[in-house]
PDB file of C-alpha atoms and ligand atoms in Angstrom:
ATOM      1  CA  MET D   6     -37.205 -32.930 -36.232  1.00 60.00           C
ATOM      2  CA  THR D   7     -36.624 -35.653 -33.690  1.00 69.00           C
ATOM      3  CA  ALA D   8     -36.915 -39.149 -35.141  1.00 73.00           C
ATOM      4  CA  VAL D   9     -39.661 -41.289 -33.605  1.00 88.00           C
ATOM      5  CA  ASN D  10     -37.202 -44.071 -32.989  1.00 95.00           C
ATOM      6  CA  ALA D  11     -33.765 -43.438 -31.583  1.00 96.00           C
ATOM      7  CA  LEU D  12     -32.683 -46.843 -32.808  1.00 97.00           C
ATOM      8  CA  GLU D  13     -34.098 -49.116 -35.495  1.00 97.00           C
ATOM      9  CA  LEU D  14     -32.776 -52.555 -36.340  1.00 97.00           C
ATOM     10  CA  ARG D  15     -34.109 -54.242 -39.445  1.00 98.00           C
ATOM     11  CA  ASP D  16     -33.499 -57.944 -40.199  1.00 97.00           C
ATOM     12  CA  LEU D  17     -30.109 -57.705 -38.543  1.00 97.00           C
ATOM     13  CA  ARG D  18     -27.896 -60.748 -38.921  1.00 97.00           C
ATOM     14  CA  ALA D  19     -24.461 -60.899 -37.318  1.00 97.00           C
ATOM     15  CA  GLY D  20     -21.973 -63.233 -35.694  1.00 96.00           C
ATOM     16  CA  TYR D  21     -18.384 -64.340 -35.659  1.00 96.00           C
ATOM     17  CA  ASP D  22     -16.627 -65.828 -38.688  1.00 90.00           C
ATOM     18  CA  LYS D  23     -19.068 -68.398 -40.013  1.00 83.00           C
ATOM     19  CA  ALA D  24     -21.150 -68.702 -36.854  1.00 93.00           C
ATOM     20  CA  THR D  25     -24.286 -66.587 -37.055  1.00 95.00           C
ATOM     21  CA  VAL D  26     -25.393 -65.441 -33.588  1.00 96.00           C
ATOM     22  CA  LEU D  27     -28.142 -62.917 -34.360  1.00 97.00           C
ATOM     23  CA  TRP D  28     -30.878 -64.045 -36.693  1.00 94.00           C
ATOM     24  CA  ASP D  29     -32.750 -61.341 -38.575  1.00 94.00           C
ATOM     25  CA  LEU D  30     -33.499 -59.141 -35.601  1.00 96.00           C
ATOM     26  CA  THR D  31     -35.986 -56.320 -36.001  1.00 96.00           C
ATOM     27  CA  LEU D  32     -36.296 -53.938 -33.031  1.00 95.00           C
ATOM     28  CA  ASP D  33     -37.355 -50.341 -32.430  1.00 96.00           C
ATOM     29  CA  VAL D  34     -36.213 -48.289 -29.446  1.00 96.00           C
ATOM     30  CA  PRO D  35     -38.408 -45.160 -29.258  1.00 94.00           C
ATOM     31  CA  THR D  36     -36.731 -41.802 -28.652  1.00 94.00           C
ATOM     32  CA  GLY D  37     -36.405 -41.067 -24.945  1.00 92.00           C
ATOM     33  CA  SER D  38     -37.456 -44.543 -23.851  1.00 94.00           C
ATOM     34  CA  ILE D  39     -35.770 -47.099 -21.645  1.00 95.00           C
ATOM     35  CA  ALA D  40     -35.503 -50.537 -23.207  1.00 96.00           C
ATOM     36  CA  ALA D  41     -34.415 -53.708 -21.436  1.00 96.00           C
ATOM     37  CA  LEU D  42     -32.631 -56.386 -23.444  1.00 96.00           C
ATOM     38  CA  LEU D  43     -33.005 -59.670 -21.592  1.00 94.00           C
ATOM     39  CA  GLY D  44     -32.132 -63.267 -22.275  1.00 92.00           C
ATOM     40  CA  PRO D  45     -30.065 -66.159 -20.957  1.00 90.00           C
ATOM     41  CA  ASN D  46     -26.287 -66.366 -21.099  1.00 91.00           C
ATOM     42  CA  GLY D  47     -25.122 -66.735 -24.663  1.00 93.00           C
ATOM     43  CA  ALA D  48     -28.381 -65.411 -26.162  1.00 95.00           C
ATOM     44  CA  GLY D  49     -26.460 -62.774 -28.098  1.00 96.00           C
ATOM     45  CA  LYS D  50     -27.047 -59.621 -26.011  1.00 96.00           C
ATOM     46  CA  THR D  51     -23.438 -58.464 -26.065  1.00 96.00           C
ATOM     47  CA  THR D  52     -23.115 -59.442 -29.724  1.00 97.00           C
ATOM     48  CA  LEU D  53     -26.127 -57.255 -30.479  1.00 98.00           C
ATOM     49  CA  MET D  54     -24.665 -54.291 -28.600  1.00 97.00           C
ATOM     50  CA  ARG D  55     -21.339 -54.700 -30.385  1.00 97.00           C
ATOM     51  CA  THR D  56     -23.134 -54.805 -33.725  1.00 98.00           C
ATOM     52  CA  ILE D  57     -25.130 -51.668 -32.901  1.00 98.00           C
ATOM     53  CA  ALA D  58     -21.918 -49.899 -31.873  1.00 98.00           C
ATOM     54  CA  GLY D  59     -20.179 -50.895 -35.110  1.00 97.00           C
ATOM     55  CA  LEU D  60     -17.563 -53.176 -33.559  1.00 96.00           C
ATOM     56  CA  LEU D  61     -19.054 -56.110 -35.459  1.00 96.00           C
ATOM     57  CA  ARG D  62     -20.182 -55.867 -39.046  1.00 95.00           C
ATOM     58  CA  PRO D  63     -23.597 -57.390 -39.781  1.00 96.00           C
ATOM     59  CA  SER D  64     -23.844 -59.838 -42.680  1.00 96.00           C
ATOM     60  CA  ALA D  65     -27.369 -58.599 -43.440  1.00 97.00           C
ATOM     61  CA  GLY D  66     -29.885 -56.006 -42.308  1.00 98.00           C
ATOM     62  CA  SER D  67     -29.564 -52.419 -41.140  1.00 98.00           C
ATOM     63  CA  VAL D  68     -28.952 -50.207 -38.108  1.00 98.00           C
ATOM     64  CA  THR D  69     -30.565 -46.762 -38.090  1.00 98.00           C
ATOM     65  CA  LEU D  70     -29.689 -44.178 -35.467  1.00 97.00           C
ATOM     66  CA  ALA D  71     -32.123 -41.262 -35.045  1.00 95.00           C
ATOM     67  CA  GLY D  72     -33.148 -41.520 -38.691  1.00 95.00           C
ATOM     68  CA  THR D  73     -29.639 -42.012 -40.117  1.00 96.00           C
ATOM     69  CA  ASP D  74     -28.616 -45.359 -41.578  1.00 97.00           C
ATOM     70  CA  VAL D  75     -25.278 -46.178 -39.901  1.00 98.00           C
ATOM     71  CA  THR D  76     -24.995 -49.810 -41.017  1.00 97.00           C
ATOM     72  CA  ARG D  77     -21.695 -49.134 -42.790  1.00 96.00           C
ATOM     73  CA  ALA D  78     -20.433 -46.424 -40.414  1.00 97.00           C
ATOM     74  CA  SER D  79     -17.396 -46.868 -38.148  1.00 97.00           C
ATOM     75  CA  PRO D  80     -17.794 -46.922 -34.353  1.00 97.00           C
ATOM     76  CA  HIS D  81     -16.332 -43.421 -34.304  1.00 96.00           C
ATOM     77  CA  LYS D  82     -18.931 -42.105 -36.792  1.00 97.00           C
ATOM     78  CA  ARG D  83     -21.711 -43.753 -34.819  1.00 98.00           C
ATOM     79  CA  ALA D  84     -20.521 -41.943 -31.708  1.00 97.00           C
ATOM     80  CA  GLN D  85     -20.723 -38.674 -33.631  1.00 96.00           C
ATOM     81  CA  HIS D  86     -24.283 -39.605 -34.560  1.00 96.00           C
ATOM     82  CA  GLY D  87     -25.067 -39.920 -30.848  1.00 96.00           C
ATOM     83  CA  LEU D  88     -24.312 -43.500 -29.869  1.00 98.00           C
ATOM     84  CA  CYS D  89     -22.514 -44.366 -26.634  1.00 97.00           C
ATOM     85  CA  MET D  90     -21.769 -47.911 -25.482  1.00 96.00           C
ATOM     86  CA  VAL D  91     -20.712 -48.900 -21.984  1.00 95.00           C
ATOM     87  CA  PRO D  92     -19.287 -52.371 -22.639  1.00 91.00           C
ATOM     88  CA  GLU D  93     -19.460 -55.473 -20.499  1.00 86.00           C
ATOM     89  CA  GLY D  94     -16.555 -55.655 -18.033  1.00 79.00           C
ATOM     90  CA  ARG D  95     -14.955 -52.520 -16.684  1.00 80.00           C
ATOM     91  CA  GLY D  96     -13.038 -51.005 -19.546  1.00 85.00           C
ATOM     92  CA  ILE D  97     -10.744 -48.620 -17.705  1.00 93.00           C
ATOM     93  CA  PHE D  98      -7.006 -47.952 -17.736  1.00 95.00           C
ATOM     94  CA  ARG D  99      -5.998 -49.294 -14.348  1.00 95.00           C
ATOM     95  CA  ASN D 100      -2.589 -47.642 -14.226  1.00 96.00           C
ATOM     96  CA  LEU D 101      -3.873 -44.203 -15.106  1.00 97.00           C
ATOM     97  CA  SER D 102      -5.496 -41.870 -12.609  1.00 97.00           C
ATOM     98  CA  VAL D 103      -9.250 -41.360 -12.425  1.00 98.00           C
ATOM     99  CA  GLN D 104      -8.812 -37.866 -13.892  1.00 97.00           C
ATOM    100  CA  GLU D 105      -6.791 -39.236 -16.803  1.00 97.00           C
ATOM    101  CA  ASN D 106      -9.385 -41.936 -17.447  1.00 97.00           C
ATOM    102  CA  LEU D 107     -12.123 -39.319 -17.473  1.00 97.00           C
ATOM    103  CA  ARG D 108     -10.219 -37.125 -19.922  1.00 97.00           C
ATOM    104  CA  ILE D 109      -9.654 -40.083 -22.256  1.00 95.00           C
ATOM    105  CA  GLN D 110     -13.376 -40.857 -22.252  1.00 95.00           C
ATOM    106  CA  ALA D 111     -14.396 -37.313 -23.182  1.00 96.00           C
ATOM    107  CA  PRO D 112     -15.926 -37.222 -26.683  1.00 96.00           C
ATOM    108  CA  PRO D 113     -13.800 -35.008 -28.973  1.00 95.00           C
ATOM    109  CA  TRP D 114     -16.595 -32.494 -29.579  1.00 96.00           C
ATOM    110  CA  VAL D 115     -17.222 -31.804 -25.881  1.00 96.00           C
ATOM    111  CA  PRO D 116     -14.752 -29.502 -24.077  1.00 96.00           C
ATOM    112  CA  GLU D 117     -12.759 -31.800 -21.805  1.00 96.00           C
ATOM    113  CA  ALA D 118     -13.423 -29.842 -18.612  1.00 97.00           C
ATOM    114  CA  ASP D 119     -17.185 -29.873 -19.271  1.00 97.00           C
ATOM    115  CA  ALA D 120     -17.164 -33.601 -19.949  1.00 97.00           C
ATOM    116  CA  VAL D 121     -15.246 -34.335 -16.735  1.00 98.00           C
ATOM    117  CA  GLU D 122     -17.528 -32.048 -14.748  1.00 97.00           C
ATOM    118  CA  LYS D 123     -20.646 -33.816 -16.023  1.00 96.00           C
ATOM    119  CA  ALA D 124     -19.239 -37.202 -15.085  1.00 97.00           C
ATOM    120  CA  ILE D 125     -18.348 -36.003 -11.600  1.00 97.00           C
ATOM    121  CA  LYS D 126     -21.821 -34.538 -11.207  1.00 96.00           C
ATOM    122  CA  ALA D 127     -23.256 -38.000 -11.941  1.00 95.00           C
ATOM    123  CA  PHE D 128     -20.750 -39.768  -9.682  1.00 96.00           C
ATOM    124  CA  PRO D 129     -19.296 -37.331  -7.129  1.00 96.00           C
ATOM    125  CA  VAL D 130     -16.956 -39.985  -5.731  1.00 96.00           C
ATOM    126  CA  LEU D 131     -14.956 -39.806  -8.984  1.00 97.00           C
ATOM    127  CA  GLY D 132     -14.189 -36.173  -8.185  1.00 97.00           C
ATOM    128  CA  ARG D 133     -12.875 -37.082  -4.746  1.00 97.00           C
ATOM    129  CA  ARG D 134     -10.715 -39.882  -6.175  1.00 96.00           C
ATOM    130  CA  GLY D 135      -9.310 -37.841  -9.078  1.00 95.00           C
ATOM    131  CA  ARG D 136      -5.598 -38.504  -8.500  1.00 96.00           C
ATOM    132  CA  GLN D 137      -5.950 -42.119  -7.469  1.00 97.00           C
ATOM    133  CA  ALA D 138      -4.971 -44.917  -9.877  1.00 97.00           C
ATOM    134  CA  ALA D 139      -8.136 -46.304 -11.450  1.00 97.00           C
ATOM    135  CA  GLY D 140      -7.026 -49.856 -10.602  1.00 96.00           C
ATOM    136  CA  SER D 141      -7.112 -49.037  -6.897  1.00 96.00           C
ATOM    137  CA  LEU D 142     -10.771 -47.976  -6.911  1.00 96.00           C
ATOM    138  CA  SER D 143     -13.408 -50.238  -5.394  1.00 94.00           C
ATOM    139  CA  GLY D 144     -15.401 -52.381  -7.821  1.00 93.00           C
ATOM    140  CA  GLY D 145     -18.352 -50.013  -7.655  1.00 94.00           C
ATOM    141  CA  GLU D 146     -16.184 -46.965  -8.230  1.00 95.00           C
ATOM    142  CA  GLN D 147     -14.521 -48.680 -11.190  1.00 96.00           C
ATOM    143  CA  GLN D 148     -17.939 -49.359 -12.694  1.00 95.00           C
ATOM    144  CA  MET D 149     -18.912 -45.719 -12.208  1.00 96.00           C
ATOM    145  CA  LEU D 150     -15.705 -44.674 -13.952  1.00 97.00           C
ATOM    146  CA  ALA D 151     -16.441 -47.095 -16.806  1.00 96.00           C
ATOM    147  CA  MET D 152     -19.900 -45.521 -17.175  1.00 96.00           C
ATOM    148  CA  ALA D 153     -18.717 -41.923 -17.038  1.00 96.00           C
ATOM    149  CA  ARG D 154     -18.811 -41.395 -20.816  1.00 96.00           C
ATOM    150  CA  ALA D 155     -22.570 -41.947 -20.844  1.00 97.00           C
ATOM    151  CA  PHE D 156     -22.936 -38.707 -18.869  1.00 96.00           C
ATOM    152  CA  MET D 157     -20.492 -36.574 -20.839  1.00 97.00           C
ATOM    153  CA  ALA D 158     -22.586 -35.645 -23.877  1.00 95.00           C
ATOM    154  CA  ASP D 159     -26.154 -35.396 -25.138  1.00 94.00           C
ATOM    155  CA  TRP D 160     -26.299 -38.899 -26.585  1.00 96.00           C
ATOM    156  CA  LYS D 161     -29.247 -40.175 -28.566  1.00 96.00           C
ATOM    157  CA  VAL D 162     -28.728 -43.808 -27.594  1.00 97.00           C
ATOM    158  CA  VAL D 163     -26.777 -45.245 -24.669  1.00 97.00           C
ATOM    159  CA  LEU D 164     -26.102 -48.992 -24.505  1.00 98.00           C
ATOM    160  CA  LEU D 165     -25.405 -50.373 -21.035  1.00 96.00           C
ATOM    161  CA  ASP D 166     -24.152 -53.961 -20.878  1.00 95.00           C
ATOM    162  CA  GLU D 167     -24.413 -55.529 -17.403  1.00 93.00           C
ATOM    163  CA  VAL D 168     -23.270 -52.502 -15.462  1.00 91.00           C
ATOM    164  CA  SER D 169     -24.256 -53.935 -12.082  1.00 91.00           C
ATOM    165  CA  ILE D 170     -22.495 -57.276 -12.346  1.00 88.00           C
ATOM    166  CA  GLY D 171     -20.727 -58.381  -9.165  1.00 88.00           C
ATOM    167  CA  LEU D 172     -21.670 -55.301  -7.168  1.00 92.00           C
ATOM    168  CA  ALA D 173     -23.339 -55.000  -3.770  1.00 91.00           C
ATOM    169  CA  PRO D 174     -27.023 -53.980  -3.779  1.00 91.00           C
ATOM    170  CA  ARG D 175     -26.246 -50.567  -2.282  1.00 92.00           C
ATOM    171  CA  ILE D 176     -23.829 -49.791  -5.120  1.00 93.00           C
ATOM    172  CA  VAL D 177     -26.298 -51.113  -7.690  1.00 92.00           C
ATOM    173  CA  ASP D 178     -28.839 -48.649  -6.246  1.00 91.00           C
ATOM    174  CA  GLU D 179     -26.378 -45.821  -6.663  1.00 92.00           C
ATOM    175  CA  ILE D 180     -25.638 -46.788 -10.252  1.00 93.00           C
ATOM    176  CA  TYR D 181     -29.316 -47.052 -11.129  1.00 92.00           C
ATOM    177  CA  ASP D 182     -30.039 -43.691  -9.502  1.00 92.00           C
ATOM    178  CA  ALA D 183     -27.545 -42.229 -11.952  1.00 92.00           C
ATOM    179  CA  VAL D 184     -29.078 -44.180 -14.845  1.00 92.00           C
ATOM    180  CA  ARG D 185     -32.492 -42.821 -13.905  1.00 90.00           C
ATOM    181  CA  GLY D 186     -30.992 -39.332 -13.945  1.00 89.00           C
ATOM    182  CA  LEU D 187     -29.654 -39.988 -17.419  1.00 89.00           C
ATOM    183  CA  ALA D 188     -33.087 -40.946 -18.683  1.00 83.00           C
ATOM    184  CA  GLY D 189     -35.773 -38.332 -18.932  1.00 73.00           C
ATOM    185  CA  SER D 190     -33.966 -36.251 -21.479  1.00 71.00           C
ATOM    186  CA  ASP D 191     -34.203 -37.268 -25.140  1.00 85.00           C
ATOM    187  CA  VAL D 192     -31.794 -40.137 -24.705  1.00 94.00           C
ATOM    188  CA  ALA D 193     -32.901 -43.699 -25.292  1.00 96.00           C
ATOM    189  CA  LEU D 194     -31.321 -46.371 -23.127  1.00 97.00           C
ATOM    190  CA  LEU D 195     -30.860 -50.000 -24.069  1.00 97.00           C
ATOM    191  CA  ILE D 196     -29.968 -51.912 -20.934  1.00 97.00           C
ATOM    192  CA  VAL D 197     -28.736 -55.475 -20.525  1.00 96.00           C
ATOM    193  CA  GLU D 198     -29.166 -56.476 -16.900  1.00 92.00           C
ATOM    194  CA  GLN D 199     -29.038 -59.773 -15.053  1.00 85.00           C
ATOM    195  CA  TYR D 200     -31.161 -58.399 -12.219  1.00 84.00           C
ATOM    196  CA  VAL D 201     -34.388 -58.616 -14.162  1.00 86.00           C
ATOM    197  CA  GLY D 202     -36.594 -57.062 -11.472  1.00 84.00           C
ATOM    198  CA  ARG D 203     -34.362 -54.037 -11.263  1.00 84.00           C
ATOM    199  CA  VAL D 204     -34.575 -53.182 -14.932  1.00 89.00           C
ATOM    200  CA  LEU D 205     -38.239 -54.161 -15.400  1.00 89.00           C
ATOM    201  CA  GLY D 206     -39.142 -51.490 -12.842  1.00 87.00           C
ATOM    202  CA  LEU D 207     -37.450 -48.931 -15.035  1.00 91.00           C
ATOM    203  CA  ALA D 208     -38.071 -50.086 -18.595  1.00 94.00           C
ATOM    204  CA  ASP D 209     -40.771 -48.922 -20.989  1.00 94.00           C
ATOM    205  CA  VAL D 210     -40.124 -51.658 -23.510  1.00 95.00           C
ATOM    206  CA  VAL D 211     -38.599 -55.110 -23.248  1.00 95.00           C
ATOM    207  CA  PHE D 212     -36.867 -57.319 -25.774  1.00 94.00           C
ATOM    208  CA  LEU D 213     -36.337 -60.952 -24.948  1.00 93.00           C
ATOM    209  CA  LEU D 214     -33.587 -62.625 -26.853  1.00 94.00           C
ATOM    210  CA  ASP D 215     -33.123 -66.367 -27.113  1.00 92.00           C
ATOM    211  CA  HIS D 216     -30.554 -68.007 -29.366  1.00 93.00           C
ATOM    212  CA  GLY D 217     -30.166 -64.730 -31.220  1.00 94.00           C
ATOM    213  CA  ALA D 218     -33.842 -64.278 -32.050  1.00 93.00           C
ATOM    214  CA  ALA D 219     -36.375 -61.965 -30.418  1.00 91.00           C
ATOM    215  CA  THR D 220     -39.018 -63.991 -28.592  1.00 90.00           C
ATOM    216  CA  TYR D 221     -40.801 -60.943 -27.130  1.00 90.00           C
ATOM    217  CA  SER D 222     -40.769 -57.330 -28.112  1.00 91.00           C
ATOM    218  CA  GLY D 223     -43.268 -55.016 -26.461  1.00 90.00           C
ATOM    219  CA  PRO D 224     -44.244 -53.051 -23.378  1.00 90.00           C
ATOM    220  CA  ALA D 225     -42.623 -53.945 -20.064  1.00 88.00           C
ATOM    221  CA  SER D 226     -46.131 -54.341 -18.619  1.00 85.00           C
ATOM    222  CA  GLY D 227     -46.609 -57.367 -20.896  1.00 83.00           C
ATOM    223  CA  VAL D 228     -43.760 -59.280 -19.258  1.00 82.00           C
ATOM    224  CA  ASP D 229     -44.434 -61.656 -16.406  1.00 76.00           C
ATOM    225  CA  GLU D 230     -41.353 -61.380 -14.249  1.00 74.00           C
ATOM    226  CA  GLU D 231     -41.823 -64.717 -12.511  1.00 71.00           C
ATOM    227  CA  ARG D 232     -42.277 -66.628 -15.728  1.00 67.00           C
ATOM    228  CA  LEU D 233     -39.368 -64.792 -17.231  1.00 72.00           C
ATOM    229  CA  THR D 234     -37.122 -65.637 -14.308  1.00 68.00           C
ATOM    230  CA  ALA D 235     -38.133 -69.301 -14.316  1.00 63.00           C
ATOM    231  CA  GLY D 236     -38.133 -69.757 -18.074  1.00 59.00           C
ATOM    232  CA  TYR D 237     -35.055 -67.813 -18.978  1.00 61.00           C
ATOM    233  CA  PHE D 238     -32.784 -67.977 -16.041  1.00 58.00           C
ATOM    234  CA  GLY D 239     -33.588 -71.274 -14.368  1.00 49.00           C
ATOM    235  CA  GLU D 240     -32.456 -71.253 -10.766  1.00 42.00           C
ATOM    236  CA  SER D 241     -30.134 -68.289 -11.229  1.00 45.00           C
ATOM    237  CA  PRO D 242     -30.432 -65.334  -8.850  1.00 44.00           C
ATOM    238  CA  ALA D 243     -32.112 -63.181 -11.492  1.00 44.00           C
ATOM    239  CA  GLY D 244     -34.594 -60.783  -9.934  1.00 43.00           C
ATOM    240  CA  VAL D 245     -32.420 -60.310  -6.864  1.00 43.00           C
ATOM    241  CA  PRO D 246     -31.659 -57.929  -5.310  1.00 42.00           C
TER     242      PRO D 246
HETATM  243  N1  ATP X 308     -15.520 -63.312 -30.049  1.00 79.36           N
HETATM  244  C1  ATP X 308     -16.330 -64.355 -30.278  1.00 79.36           C
HETATM  245  N2  ATP X 308     -16.015 -65.306 -31.195  1.00 79.36           N
HETATM  246  C2  ATP X 308     -16.842 -66.351 -31.451  1.00 79.36           C
HETATM  247  N3  ATP X 308     -18.031 -66.536 -30.818  1.00 79.36           N
HETATM  248  C3  ATP X 308     -18.391 -65.625 -29.891  1.00 79.36           C
HETATM  249  C4  ATP X 308     -17.577 -64.500 -29.574  1.00 79.36           C
HETATM  250  N4  ATP X 308     -18.197 -63.765 -28.625  1.00 79.36           N
HETATM  251  C5  ATP X 308     -19.363 -64.419 -28.354  1.00 79.36           C
HETATM  252  N5  ATP X 308     -19.465 -65.533 -29.120  1.00 79.36           N
HETATM  253  C6  ATP X 308     -20.594 -66.485 -29.103  1.00 79.36           C
HETATM  254  O1  ATP X 308     -21.778 -65.798 -29.465  1.00 79.36           O
HETATM  255  C7  ATP X 308     -22.886 -66.243 -28.685  1.00 79.36           C
HETATM  256  C8  ATP X 308     -23.551 -65.072 -28.010  1.00 79.36           C
HETATM  257  O2  ATP X 308     -22.644 -64.512 -27.068  1.00 79.36           O
HETATM  258  P1  ATP X 308     -22.918 -63.124 -26.346  1.00 79.36           P
HETATM  259  O3  ATP X 308     -21.691 -62.775 -25.591  1.00 79.36           O
HETATM  260  O4  ATP X 308     -23.429 -62.154 -27.330  1.00 79.36           O
HETATM  261  O5  ATP X 308     -24.101 -63.536 -25.365  1.00 79.36           O
HETATM  262  P2  ATP X 308     -24.741 -62.732 -24.145  1.00 79.36           P
HETATM  263  O6  ATP X 308     -26.219 -62.823 -24.319  1.00 79.36           O
HETATM  264  O7  ATP X 308     -24.149 -61.390 -24.025  1.00 79.36           O
HETATM  265  O8  ATP X 308     -24.324 -63.652 -22.906  1.00 79.36           O
HETATM  266  P3  ATP X 308     -23.966 -63.241 -21.377  1.00 79.36           P
HETATM  267  O9  ATP X 308     -25.280 -63.099 -20.680  1.00 79.36           O
HETATM  268  O10 ATP X 308     -23.227 -64.438 -20.887  1.00 79.36           O
HETATM  269  O11 ATP X 308     -23.144 -62.007 -21.392  1.00 79.36           O
HETATM  270  C9  ATP X 308     -22.338 -67.305 -27.738  1.00 79.36           C
HETATM  271  O12 ATP X 308     -22.599 -68.562 -28.289  1.00 79.36           O
HETATM  272  C10 ATP X 308     -20.849 -67.017 -27.711  1.00 79.36           C
HETATM  273  O13 ATP X 308     -20.105 -68.191 -27.486  1.00 79.36           O
HETATM  274 MG1   MG X 309     -23.041 -60.439 -22.565  1.00 79.36          MG
END
């Protein structure tokens, strides 16, 4: 049976050393939905994603993935339970070729050739650049390479942390076309995005985070984009392009 929620966080508290960043967060991401995680710089969005992925250990609360409590599970175990994180910044091996980077990203339970093929289907340019050093790709191509793993398996939850940062609008379109293609299956997406308008057009549910606490959690239709942009992001270019 498919769990109602792909991801459940209950009273999650986490941070670094003695500094608590996330304060008793409770969130549900329904199976197959697209969730936007929004909030100003330093709100704790990346910290939350790292805690969900198991890179940070919470000091209290729980993380449940498709009905399985993974609070104490390693990042590797969480991946086996269907969790994929595309981290902030472009985590690629610059000196290795595109092909080599793709093979490294392939989850161990997916035949390597299938995994690479799926990634190239999502981003055909990666197929054309196969032998090129990853560090010599354009910024957009590097981001596509960094996202490739999200397309390689039937994940239950994919976390995307600022995948459009620093890219031209045309490239952002291309990346979001692929993200839209990813959705629609059973996968739930949790997306952190500075271009609020872009992700609000896509999201079913929205979580607003401020100083590590959820200040809104509900349908995307309940979010006023203008107020959000003014209140959360000041004069920043959020909402563009
Ligand atoms: N490795 C770390 N050690 C100590 N404190 C950290 C560390 N990483 C982040 N923090 C602190 O945790 C808080 C939340 O940071 P986080 O990176 O989660 O915010 P964010 O919402 O992702 O911000 P941004 O929009 O800038 O990416 C900040 O106060 C930050 O200084
Ligand atoms: Mg961040």
